[in-house]
Amino acid sequence: MPNKLLLVLLVLAFSIPAQAKETAADNYKAYCVQCHGMEGNGKGVNVRDMSVIPRDHTDAKAMSGRSDEMLFKVIKEGGTAISKSNLMPPWAGTLSDEEIKDLVQHLRILCKCKFGT
Amino acid sequence: MKRCVMVMLLGFSANILAEGMLQKECASCHNISAPVAQTLKEAFAKKGPDLSYAGNKYRQEWLASWLQKPERIRPAGMYYGDHIKPGAKSDEIDPATLRDHVALSKADATAIAAELMKLRPHDDLIAKEKIEPGTITKQMGEMNFDKFWGCMACHLIEPDFGGVSGPELYTAAKRLQPEFIASFIRNPQAWEPKTWMPNKEVSNGGIQKMVDYLQVLSKETANAK
Protein backbone atom coordinates (compact mmCIF):
# COMPACT_ATOMS: atom_id res chain seq x y z
CA MET A 1 0.00 0.00 0.00
CA PRO A 2 2.69 2.59 0.87
CA ASN A 3 4.36 1.69 -2.44
CA LYS A 4 1.15 2.48 -4.32
CA LEU A 5 0.84 5.77 -2.48
CA LEU A 6 4.41 6.63 -3.35
CA LEU A 7 3.74 5.81 -6.99
CA VAL A 8 0.64 8.05 -7.05
CA LEU A 9 2.62 10.89 -5.45
CA LEU A 10 5.42 10.47 -7.96
CA VAL A 11 3.00 10.49 -10.92
CA LEU A 12 1.32 13.61 -9.52
CA ALA A 13 4.65 15.35 -8.96
CA PHE A 14 5.71 14.80 -12.55
CA SER A 15 2.34 15.61 -14.13
CA ILE A 16 2.07 19.10 -12.61
CA PRO A 17 4.28 21.42 -14.66
CA ALA A 18 6.58 23.23 -12.29
CA GLN A 19 6.35 26.97 -12.95
CA ALA A 20 9.79 28.00 -11.79
CA LYS A 21 10.16 31.41 -10.21
CA GLU A 22 12.06 33.90 -12.36
CA THR A 23 14.61 36.29 -10.85
CA ALA A 24 13.55 39.90 -10.32
CA ALA A 25 16.35 41.06 -12.63
CA ASP A 26 15.01 38.87 -15.46
CA ASN A 27 11.40 39.89 -14.87
CA TYR A 28 12.47 43.55 -14.90
CA LYS A 29 14.39 42.94 -18.15
CA ALA A 30 11.39 41.23 -19.76
CA TYR A 31 8.45 43.36 -18.67
CA CYS A 32 9.62 46.69 -17.21
CA VAL A 33 12.53 47.78 -19.43
CA GLN A 34 10.29 48.33 -22.48
CA CYS A 35 8.78 51.41 -20.77
CA HIS A 36 10.96 52.15 -17.73
CA GLY A 37 14.20 51.86 -19.71
CA MET A 38 17.41 49.86 -19.79
CA GLU A 39 18.70 51.98 -16.92
CA GLY A 40 15.37 52.16 -15.08
CA ASN A 41 15.26 55.93 -15.66
CA GLY A 42 11.75 56.01 -17.20
CA LYS A 43 13.12 56.45 -20.71
CA GLY A 44 12.19 53.13 -22.29
CA VAL A 45 12.06 52.43 -26.00
CA ASN A 46 8.25 52.77 -25.96
CA VAL A 47 7.90 56.24 -24.41
CA ARG A 48 8.06 58.54 -27.46
CA ASP A 49 4.28 58.91 -27.98
CA MET A 50 3.11 58.35 -24.40
CA SER A 51 0.90 61.00 -22.79
CA VAL A 52 2.34 60.12 -19.37
CA ILE A 53 6.04 59.35 -18.99
CA PRO A 54 6.82 56.21 -16.96
CA ARG A 55 8.21 56.51 -13.44
CA ASP A 56 11.97 56.98 -13.15
CA HIS A 57 12.93 54.10 -10.85
CA THR A 58 16.27 55.71 -10.07
CA ASP A 59 14.56 58.82 -8.64
CA ALA A 60 15.07 58.26 -4.91
CA LYS A 61 12.88 61.19 -3.90
CA ALA A 62 9.82 60.05 -5.87
CA MET A 63 10.32 56.37 -5.13
CA SER A 64 10.72 56.89 -1.39
CA GLY A 65 7.22 58.38 -1.46
CA ARG A 66 5.77 54.99 -2.43
CA SER A 67 5.33 52.26 0.16
CA ASP A 68 6.23 48.64 -0.70
CA GLU A 69 2.51 47.80 -0.50
CA MET A 70 1.71 50.51 -3.04
CA LEU A 71 4.45 49.33 -5.40
CA PHE A 72 3.16 45.76 -5.07
CA LYS A 73 -0.37 46.95 -5.85
CA VAL A 74 0.59 48.98 -8.92
CA ILE A 75 2.64 46.13 -10.41
CA LYS A 76 -0.08 43.57 -9.75
CA GLU A 77 -3.18 45.62 -10.60
CA GLY A 78 -1.84 48.35 -12.89
CA GLY A 79 -1.63 52.14 -12.78
CA THR A 80 -5.35 52.78 -12.32
CA ALA A 81 -5.29 50.82 -9.03
CA ILE A 82 -3.37 53.73 -7.47
CA SER A 83 -5.05 56.47 -9.58
CA LYS A 84 -2.18 56.62 -12.06
CA SER A 85 -1.98 56.05 -15.82
CA ASN A 86 -3.49 52.96 -17.42
CA LEU A 87 -0.41 52.81 -19.65
CA MET A 88 1.04 50.88 -16.70
CA PRO A 89 -0.70 47.51 -17.16
CA PRO A 90 -1.60 44.94 -14.48
CA TRP A 91 0.91 42.10 -14.34
CA ALA A 92 -1.19 39.74 -12.20
CA GLY A 93 -1.66 37.35 -15.13
CA THR A 94 2.10 37.22 -15.75
CA LEU A 95 3.85 37.33 -12.37
CA SER A 96 3.25 35.42 -9.14
CA ASP A 97 2.83 37.36 -5.89
CA GLU A 98 6.27 36.16 -4.85
CA GLU A 99 7.82 37.46 -8.07
CA ILE A 100 6.09 40.82 -7.58
CA LYS A 101 7.46 41.03 -4.01
CA ASP A 102 10.95 40.36 -5.41
CA LEU A 103 10.41 43.09 -8.03
CA VAL A 104 9.50 45.58 -5.30
CA GLN A 105 12.84 44.81 -3.63
CA HIS A 106 14.55 45.17 -7.03
CA LEU A 107 13.03 48.67 -7.32
CA ARG A 108 14.45 49.52 -3.90
CA ILE A 109 17.90 48.57 -5.19
CA LEU A 110 17.43 50.73 -8.33
CA CYS A 111 16.32 53.80 -6.36
CA LYS A 112 18.75 53.15 -3.51
CA CYS A 113 15.93 54.18 -1.23
CA LYS A 114 13.32 52.98 1.24
CA PHE A 115 9.80 54.21 1.90
CA GLY A 116 9.79 57.46 3.85
CA THR A 117 13.54 58.11 3.72
CA MET B 1 -5.48 9.09 -65.31
CA LYS B 2 -1.71 9.41 -65.75
CA ARG B 3 -2.00 13.20 -65.47
CA CYS B 4 -4.08 12.82 -62.34
CA VAL B 5 -1.48 10.55 -60.73
CA MET B 6 1.29 12.97 -61.76
CA VAL B 7 -0.53 15.93 -60.19
CA MET B 8 -1.06 13.93 -56.98
CA LEU B 9 2.60 12.95 -56.89
CA LEU B 10 3.72 16.53 -57.47
CA GLY B 11 1.40 17.74 -54.71
CA PHE B 12 2.66 15.02 -52.41
CA SER B 13 6.33 15.82 -53.10
CA ALA B 14 5.66 19.57 -52.59
CA ASN B 15 4.24 18.71 -49.15
CA ILE B 16 7.29 16.65 -48.26
CA LEU B 17 9.61 19.41 -49.46
CA ALA B 18 7.70 22.04 -47.47
CA GLU B 19 7.76 19.85 -44.37
CA GLY B 20 11.51 19.38 -44.81
CA MET B 21 12.05 23.12 -45.23
CA LEU B 22 10.02 23.82 -42.09
CA GLN B 23 12.03 21.37 -40.01
CA LYS B 24 15.40 22.54 -41.39
CA GLU B 25 15.49 26.18 -42.50
CA CYS B 26 12.51 27.62 -40.56
CA ALA B 27 13.32 25.71 -37.39
CA SER B 28 16.71 27.40 -37.15
CA CYS B 29 14.92 30.57 -35.95
CA HIS B 30 11.37 29.45 -35.12
CA ASN B 31 9.97 26.84 -32.78
CA ILE B 32 7.91 24.47 -34.90
CA SER B 33 7.17 21.43 -32.79
CA ALA B 34 8.47 21.82 -29.21
CA PRO B 35 6.39 23.35 -26.38
CA VAL B 36 6.32 27.19 -26.39
CA ALA B 37 8.84 29.04 -24.16
CA GLN B 38 8.15 28.17 -20.52
CA THR B 39 10.95 30.26 -18.99
CA LEU B 40 12.30 33.75 -19.61
CA LYS B 41 15.62 32.21 -20.60
CA GLU B 42 13.81 30.44 -23.45
CA ALA B 43 11.76 33.55 -24.27
CA PHE B 44 14.88 35.78 -24.46
CA ALA B 45 16.54 33.26 -26.80
CA LYS B 46 13.73 33.28 -29.40
CA LYS B 47 14.88 34.55 -32.80
CA GLY B 48 11.44 34.56 -34.40
CA PRO B 49 7.81 34.07 -33.39
CA ASP B 50 6.72 30.62 -32.26
CA LEU B 51 5.19 28.80 -35.23
CA SER B 52 4.03 25.69 -33.37
CA TYR B 53 0.49 27.14 -33.36
CA ALA B 54 0.73 28.98 -36.71
CA GLY B 55 -2.43 27.32 -38.04
CA ASN B 56 -4.44 28.77 -35.15
CA LYS B 57 -2.89 32.20 -35.55
CA TYR B 58 -2.23 33.32 -39.12
CA ARG B 59 -4.29 33.79 -42.25
CA GLN B 60 -2.96 31.44 -44.91
CA GLU B 61 -3.16 33.97 -47.76
CA TRP B 62 -1.22 36.52 -45.70
CA LEU B 63 1.49 33.93 -44.87
CA ALA B 64 1.91 33.01 -48.55
CA SER B 65 2.15 36.65 -49.55
CA TRP B 66 4.37 37.86 -46.66
CA LEU B 67 6.89 35.03 -47.09
CA GLN B 68 7.54 36.27 -50.64
CA LYS B 69 7.97 39.87 -49.57
CA PRO B 70 8.66 39.99 -45.84
CA GLU B 71 8.34 43.30 -44.01
CA ARG B 72 9.29 43.79 -40.36
CA ILE B 73 6.39 43.24 -37.94
CA ARG B 74 8.25 43.68 -34.66
CA PRO B 75 10.06 47.04 -34.91
CA ALA B 76 12.47 46.13 -32.10
CA GLY B 77 12.91 42.47 -33.00
CA MET B 78 11.75 39.38 -31.17
CA TYR B 79 13.16 40.21 -27.74
CA TYR B 80 13.35 43.99 -27.84
CA GLY B 81 16.05 44.03 -25.13
CA ASP B 82 18.59 42.64 -27.61
CA HIS B 83 17.93 45.44 -30.10
CA ILE B 84 17.89 48.67 -28.10
CA LYS B 85 20.53 51.11 -26.92
CA PRO B 86 20.41 54.22 -24.75
CA GLY B 87 19.56 57.33 -26.82
CA ALA B 88 19.50 61.10 -26.32
CA LYS B 89 15.86 61.32 -25.19
CA SER B 90 15.06 57.66 -24.52
CA ASP B 91 16.20 54.14 -25.39
CA GLU B 92 16.31 53.64 -29.15
CA ILE B 93 16.14 50.71 -31.53
CA ASP B 94 19.59 49.67 -32.75
CA PRO B 95 18.91 48.80 -36.42
CA ALA B 96 22.37 47.27 -36.86
CA THR B 97 21.32 44.37 -34.64
CA LEU B 98 18.15 43.50 -36.59
CA ARG B 99 18.11 40.80 -39.25
CA ASP B 100 15.70 40.69 -42.18
CA HIS B 101 13.59 37.62 -42.89
CA VAL B 102 14.57 35.62 -45.96
CA ALA B 103 12.22 35.95 -48.97
CA LEU B 104 10.85 32.76 -50.54
CA SER B 105 9.74 31.95 -54.08
CA LYS B 106 5.99 31.89 -54.73
CA ALA B 107 5.97 28.08 -54.88
CA ASP B 108 7.90 27.68 -51.61
CA ALA B 109 5.89 30.38 -49.84
CA THR B 110 2.59 28.77 -50.89
CA ALA B 111 3.74 25.30 -49.81
CA ILE B 112 5.15 26.50 -46.47
CA ALA B 113 1.99 28.50 -45.74
CA ALA B 114 -0.13 25.39 -46.37
CA GLU B 115 2.15 23.32 -44.13
CA LEU B 116 2.03 25.92 -41.32
CA MET B 117 -1.76 25.94 -41.39
CA LYS B 118 -1.69 22.29 -40.26
CA LEU B 119 -0.18 23.31 -36.91
CA ARG B 120 -3.28 23.79 -34.78
CA PRO B 121 -2.72 22.62 -31.20
CA HIS B 122 -5.14 25.23 -29.78
CA ASP B 123 -8.38 24.61 -31.67
CA ASP B 124 -9.96 24.46 -28.20
CA LEU B 125 -9.02 28.08 -27.39
CA ILE B 126 -10.10 29.28 -30.85
CA ALA B 127 -13.47 27.49 -30.56
CA LYS B 128 -14.26 29.49 -27.40
CA GLU B 129 -14.21 32.80 -29.31
CA LYS B 130 -17.36 34.09 -30.98
CA ILE B 131 -16.61 37.09 -33.16
CA GLU B 132 -19.63 38.85 -34.65
CA PRO B 133 -19.24 40.76 -37.92
CA GLY B 134 -19.12 44.39 -36.88
CA THR B 135 -17.42 47.70 -37.25
CA ILE B 136 -16.43 50.73 -35.21
CA THR B 137 -15.45 54.27 -36.14
CA LYS B 138 -11.71 54.80 -36.30
CA GLN B 139 -12.01 57.57 -33.72
CA MET B 140 -13.90 55.38 -31.23
CA GLY B 141 -11.57 52.45 -31.81
CA GLU B 142 -8.53 54.62 -31.29
CA MET B 143 -9.95 55.99 -28.05
CA ASN B 144 -10.46 52.45 -26.74
CA PHE B 145 -7.06 51.33 -27.90
CA ASP B 146 -5.00 54.32 -26.78
CA LYS B 147 -6.82 55.86 -23.87
CA PHE B 148 -9.01 53.15 -22.36
CA TRP B 149 -6.75 50.11 -22.62
CA GLY B 150 -3.37 51.77 -23.15
CA CYS B 151 -2.32 49.32 -25.90
CA MET B 152 -0.43 52.07 -27.74
CA ALA B 153 2.24 51.86 -25.04
CA CYS B 154 3.71 48.82 -26.81
CA HIS B 155 2.10 48.66 -30.27
CA LEU B 156 2.25 50.86 -33.36
CA ILE B 157 -1.16 51.71 -34.85
CA GLU B 158 0.49 53.45 -37.78
CA PRO B 159 4.13 53.35 -38.87
CA ASP B 160 4.95 56.46 -36.83
CA PHE B 161 2.72 56.26 -33.80
CA GLY B 162 2.84 54.00 -30.76
CA GLY B 163 5.21 51.72 -28.89
CA VAL B 164 7.69 49.35 -30.53
CA SER B 165 8.30 46.44 -28.16
CA GLY B 166 5.26 44.56 -29.46
CA PRO B 167 4.28 43.68 -33.03
CA GLU B 168 2.83 46.51 -35.15
CA LEU B 169 -0.95 46.30 -35.33
CA TYR B 170 -1.80 48.29 -38.45
CA THR B 171 -1.64 45.07 -40.49
CA ALA B 172 -2.78 42.75 -37.65
CA ALA B 173 -6.22 41.96 -39.08
CA LYS B 174 -4.67 41.07 -42.43
CA ARG B 175 -2.24 38.61 -40.90
CA LEU B 176 -4.16 37.17 -37.93
CA GLN B 177 -7.38 35.20 -37.60
CA PRO B 178 -9.98 37.26 -35.67
CA GLU B 179 -10.55 34.44 -33.16
CA PHE B 180 -6.83 34.36 -32.44
CA ILE B 181 -6.76 38.12 -31.84
CA ALA B 182 -9.68 37.73 -29.44
CA SER B 183 -8.18 34.74 -27.63
CA PHE B 184 -4.75 36.34 -27.30
CA ILE B 185 -6.20 39.57 -25.86
CA ARG B 186 -8.37 37.52 -23.47
CA ASN B 187 -5.50 35.46 -22.11
CA PRO B 188 -2.07 35.98 -23.70
CA GLN B 189 -0.44 33.60 -21.22
CA ALA B 190 -2.63 30.70 -22.42
CA TRP B 191 -0.68 30.95 -25.69
CA GLU B 192 2.73 32.14 -24.45
CA PRO B 193 3.28 31.98 -20.66
CA LYS B 194 6.20 34.44 -20.83
CA THR B 195 4.88 36.92 -23.42
CA TRP B 196 5.47 40.65 -22.78
CA MET B 197 1.76 41.16 -23.42
CA PRO B 198 -0.16 41.61 -20.15
CA ASN B 199 -3.65 40.27 -19.48
CA LYS B 200 -5.74 43.43 -19.10
CA GLU B 201 -8.92 41.50 -18.25
CA VAL B 202 -10.72 42.88 -21.30
CA SER B 203 -14.46 42.10 -21.39
CA ASN B 204 -16.18 40.28 -24.28
CA GLY B 205 -17.53 43.61 -25.56
CA GLY B 206 -14.11 45.22 -25.28
CA ILE B 207 -12.50 42.37 -27.22
CA GLN B 208 -15.10 42.62 -29.99
CA LYS B 209 -14.45 46.38 -30.27
CA MET B 210 -10.70 45.76 -30.46
CA VAL B 211 -11.10 43.17 -33.25
CA ASP B 212 -13.39 45.60 -35.14
CA TYR B 213 -10.86 48.42 -34.70
CA LEU B 214 -7.94 46.33 -35.97
CA GLN B 215 -10.01 45.46 -39.04
CA VAL B 216 -10.72 49.15 -39.69
CA LEU B 217 -7.02 49.88 -39.23
CA SER B 218 -5.86 47.16 -41.63
CA LYS B 219 -8.33 48.22 -44.33
CA GLU B 220 -7.11 51.80 -44.01
CA THR B 221 -3.47 50.66 -44.32
CA ALA B 222 -4.34 48.58 -47.39
CA ASN B 223 -6.14 51.56 -49.01
CA ALA B 224 -3.20 53.85 -48.28
CA LYS B 225 -0.83 51.59 -50.24
XYZ file of N, CA and C in Angstrom, chain A residues 6-112:
321
model
N 3.198 5.981 -2.855
C 4.414 6.630 -3.350
C 4.353 6.813 -4.866
N 3.851 5.754 -5.537
C 3.737 5.805 -6.992
C 2.780 6.929 -7.413
N 1.629 7.020 -6.732
C 0.639 8.052 -7.047
C 1.256 9.437 -6.850
N 1.984 9.593 -5.738
C 2.616 10.889 -5.455
C 3.639 11.246 -6.522
N 4.406 10.227 -6.943
C 5.424 10.467 -7.963
C 4.779 10.884 -9.285
N 3.699 10.170 -9.660
C 3.000 10.491 -10.917
C 2.464 11.917 -10.846
N 1.869 12.255 -9.691
C 1.317 13.608 -9.517
C 2.415 14.660 -9.628
N 3.540 14.380 -8.975
C 4.648 15.346 -8.956
C 5.149 15.640 -10.360
N 5.172 14.591 -11.214
C 5.707 14.802 -12.554
C 4.654 15.270 -13.551
N 3.367 15.177 -13.175
C 2.335 15.610 -14.126
C 1.955 17.074 -13.938
N 2.350 17.673 -12.806
C 2.071 19.098 -12.608
C 3.279 19.883 -13.102
N 3.113 20.689 -14.165
C 4.278 21.424 -14.662
C 4.762 22.429 -13.621
N 6.031 22.327 -13.300
C 6.577 23.232 -12.290
C 6.822 24.602 -12.916
N 6.156 25.628 -12.427
C 6.352 26.973 -12.951
C 7.442 27.622 -12.100
N 8.670 27.508 -12.584
C 9.795 27.996 -11.792
C 9.734 29.513 -11.645
N 10.151 29.970 -10.471
C 10.158 31.411 -10.214
C 11.306 32.057 -10.991
N 11.021 33.177 -11.643
C 12.065 33.902 -12.362
C 12.733 34.882 -11.395
N 13.963 35.297 -11.715
C 14.613 36.285 -10.851
C 13.990 37.659 -11.120
N 14.090 38.545 -10.150
C 13.546 39.899 -10.319
C 14.270 40.620 -11.456
N 15.579 40.390 -11.572
C 16.347 41.056 -12.631
C 15.827 40.640 -14.006
N 15.529 39.345 -14.173
C 15.012 38.867 -15.460
C 13.596 39.382 -15.718
N 12.757 39.373 -14.678
C 11.397 39.893 -14.866
C 11.434 41.380 -15.227
N 12.332 42.114 -14.595
C 12.467 43.552 -14.899
C 12.888 43.720 -16.368
N 13.867 42.899 -16.778
C 14.388 42.935 -18.146
C 13.294 42.608 -19.172
N 12.434 41.669 -18.811
C 11.394 41.225 -19.756
C 10.229 42.207 -19.836
N 9.730 42.643 -18.679
C 8.446 43.358 -18.670
C 8.551 44.863 -18.376
N 9.573 45.290 -17.659
C 9.619 46.690 -17.208
C 10.464 47.573 -18.127
N 11.563 46.987 -18.644
C 12.528 47.780 -19.427
C 11.891 48.439 -20.642
N 10.893 47.781 -21.250
C 10.293 48.329 -22.482
C 9.759 49.747 -22.258
N 9.288 50.053 -21.054
C 8.776 51.406 -20.765
C 9.679 52.162 -19.779
N 10.179 51.463 -18.772
C 10.959 52.151 -17.731
C 12.442 52.273 -18.094
N 12.849 51.634 -19.192
C 14.196 51.859 -19.710
C 15.252 50.869 -19.257
N 16.293 50.769 -20.078
C 17.406 49.860 -19.788
C 18.065 50.228 -18.468
N 18.058 51.542 -18.159
C 18.702 51.981 -16.925
C 17.685 52.268 -15.820
N 16.421 51.954 -16.093
C 15.368 52.161 -15.081
C 15.008 53.624 -14.885
N 15.440 54.485 -15.834
C 15.261 55.932 -15.664
C 13.955 56.480 -16.256
N 13.039 55.570 -16.645
C 11.755 56.008 -17.196
C 11.822 56.353 -18.663
N 12.955 56.077 -19.300
C 13.121 56.449 -20.713
C 13.223 55.201 -21.592
N 12.187 54.373 -21.519
C 12.186 53.129 -22.295
C 11.970 53.374 -23.773
N 12.161 52.324 -24.548
C 12.062 52.433 -26.003
C 10.632 52.755 -26.463
N 9.655 52.530 -25.586
C 8.253 52.765 -25.961
C 7.730 54.174 -25.657
N 8.500 55.020 -25.013
C 7.904 56.237 -24.415
C 7.584 57.387 -25.382
N 8.136 57.369 -26.578
C 8.057 58.539 -27.461
C 6.653 59.162 -27.543
N 5.626 58.360 -27.758
C 4.281 58.912 -27.982
C 3.381 58.830 -26.751
N 3.941 58.498 -25.608
C 3.106 58.349 -24.402
C 2.667 59.702 -23.851
N 1.412 59.752 -23.377
C 0.898 60.995 -22.794
C 1.420 61.162 -21.365
N 1.773 60.067 -20.724
C 2.343 60.120 -19.366
C 3.660 59.355 -19.390
N 4.712 59.989 -18.954
C 6.038 59.354 -18.985
C 6.175 58.388 -17.797
N 6.701 57.193 -18.049
C 6.822 56.209 -16.958
C 7.710 56.711 -15.803
N 7.452 56.153 -14.646
C 8.213 56.511 -13.441
C 9.705 56.223 -13.629
N 10.522 57.165 -13.175
C 11.971 56.977 -13.148
C 12.295 56.191 -11.870
N 12.678 54.950 -12.025
C 12.933 54.098 -10.850
C 14.234 54.445 -10.131
N 15.030 55.320 -10.744
C 16.270 55.713 -10.068
C 16.078 57.025 -9.286
N 14.859 57.565 -9.338
C 14.562 58.821 -8.645
C 14.226 58.512 -7.170
N 15.232 58.646 -6.325
C 15.074 58.258 -4.909
C 13.974 59.060 -4.220
N 13.863 60.332 -4.574
C 12.878 61.188 -3.905
C 11.453 60.707 -4.204
N 11.168 60.496 -5.492
C 9.818 60.052 -5.875
C 9.541 58.634 -5.376
N 10.542 57.776 -5.502
C 10.325 56.367 -5.134
C 10.201 56.176 -3.625
N 10.838 57.040 -2.859
C 10.723 56.887 -1.395
C 9.340 57.338 -0.916
N 8.588 57.987 -1.801
C 7.217 58.378 -1.458
C 6.211 57.263 -1.690
N 6.659 56.141 -2.171
C 5.770 54.994 -2.430
C 6.102 53.866 -1.459
N 5.087 53.385 -0.755
C 5.331 52.255 0.164
C 5.502 50.970 -0.648
N 6.079 49.946 -0.027
C 6.231 48.645 -0.704
C 4.863 48.090 -1.098
N 3.866 48.311 -0.230
C 2.513 47.804 -0.504
C 1.943 48.465 -1.766
N 2.221 49.776 -1.873
C 1.712 50.506 -3.037
C 2.407 50.043 -4.326
N 3.711 49.815 -4.235
C 4.454 49.329 -5.404
C 3.951 47.942 -5.803
N 3.695 47.105 -4.808
C 3.155 45.764 -5.067
C 1.813 45.879 -5.795
N 0.981 46.775 -5.288
C -0.366 46.953 -5.850
C -0.322 47.449 -7.297
N 0.550 48.410 -7.570
C 0.592 48.981 -8.921
C 1.167 47.979 -9.927
N 2.107 47.146 -9.488
C 2.640 46.126 -10.408
C 1.558 45.069 -10.664
N 0.899 44.653 -9.601
C -0.080 43.572 -9.746
C -1.355 44.025 -10.461
N -1.862 45.211 -10.096
C -3.181 45.616 -10.601
C -3.129 46.727 -11.655
N -1.959 47.304 -11.875
C -1.838 48.352 -12.895
C -1.980 49.755 -12.342
N -1.669 50.738 -13.197
C -1.634 52.140 -12.778
C -2.940 52.654 -12.189
N -4.061 52.234 -12.785
C -5.347 52.784 -12.322
C -5.651 52.379 -10.875
N -5.044 51.285 -10.405
C -5.291 50.819 -9.027
C -4.786 51.829 -7.997
N -3.836 52.703 -8.404
C -3.365 53.731 -7.469
C -3.588 55.126 -8.089
N -4.653 55.195 -8.928
C -5.046 56.466 -9.577
C -3.945 57.051 -10.469
N -3.204 56.172 -11.107
C -2.178 56.622 -12.059
C -2.548 56.126 -13.457
N -1.658 56.335 -14.419
C -1.975 56.050 -15.823
C -2.255 54.571 -16.102
N -3.223 54.348 -17.013
C -3.494 52.957 -17.419
C -2.463 52.457 -18.435
N -1.502 53.300 -18.792
C -0.413 52.812 -19.649
C 0.444 51.810 -18.878
N 0.392 51.897 -17.552
C 1.041 50.879 -16.701
C 0.015 49.749 -16.543
N 0.294 48.592 -17.195
C -0.698 47.513 -17.163
C -0.629 46.675 -15.883
N -1.661 45.874 -15.617
C -1.598 44.944 -14.478
C -0.796 43.705 -14.880
N 0.087 43.270 -14.015
C 0.914 42.100 -14.339
C 0.501 40.857 -13.557
N -0.722 40.877 -12.997
C -1.194 39.736 -12.198
C -1.260 38.444 -13.006
N -1.548 38.552 -14.299
C -1.655 37.352 -15.128
C -0.300 36.814 -15.558
N 0.757 37.583 -15.288
C 2.097 37.219 -15.747
C 2.996 36.789 -14.596
N 2.921 37.538 -13.493
C 3.848 37.332 -12.373
C 3.129 36.777 -11.150
N 3.821 35.908 -10.404
C 3.253 35.418 -9.139
C 3.430 36.504 -8.073
N 2.683 36.390 -6.982
C 2.827 37.364 -5.886
C 4.276 37.409 -5.390
N 4.882 36.236 -5.347
C 6.269 36.157 -4.851
C 7.221 36.919 -5.790
N 6.980 36.755 -7.097
C 7.824 37.463 -8.070
C 7.613 38.976 -7.964
N 6.363 39.380 -7.714
C 6.090 40.819 -7.577
C 6.789 41.373 -6.323
N 6.758 40.592 -5.236
C 7.461 41.029 -4.008
C 8.952 41.209 -4.295
N 9.521 40.262 -5.056
C 10.948 40.357 -5.413
C 11.207 41.601 -6.273
N 10.248 41.900 -7.171
C 10.410 43.089 -8.030
C 10.394 44.371 -7.203
N 9.536 44.401 -6.185
C 9.496 45.581 -5.299
C 10.881 45.784 -4.666
N 11.491 44.693 -4.225
C 12.836 44.805 -3.632
C 13.866 45.242 -4.679
N 13.663 44.771 -5.925
C 14.547 45.170 -7.029
C 14.439 46.686 -7.260
N 13.222 47.216 -7.158
C 13.026 48.669 -7.324
C 13.753 49.434 -6.224
N 13.735 48.867 -5.024
C 14.447 49.525 -3.900
C 15.966 49.568 -4.157
N 16.463 48.561 -4.849
C 17.902 48.570 -5.189
C 18.164 49.658 -6.245
N 17.238 49.741 -7.252
C 17.426 50.733 -8.325
C 17.380 52.164 -7.789
N 16.461 52.417 -6.862
C 16.321 53.798 -6.360
C 17.263 54.082 -5.190
N 17.883 53.028 -4.700
C 18.753 53.150 -3.513
C 17.985 53.897 -2.428
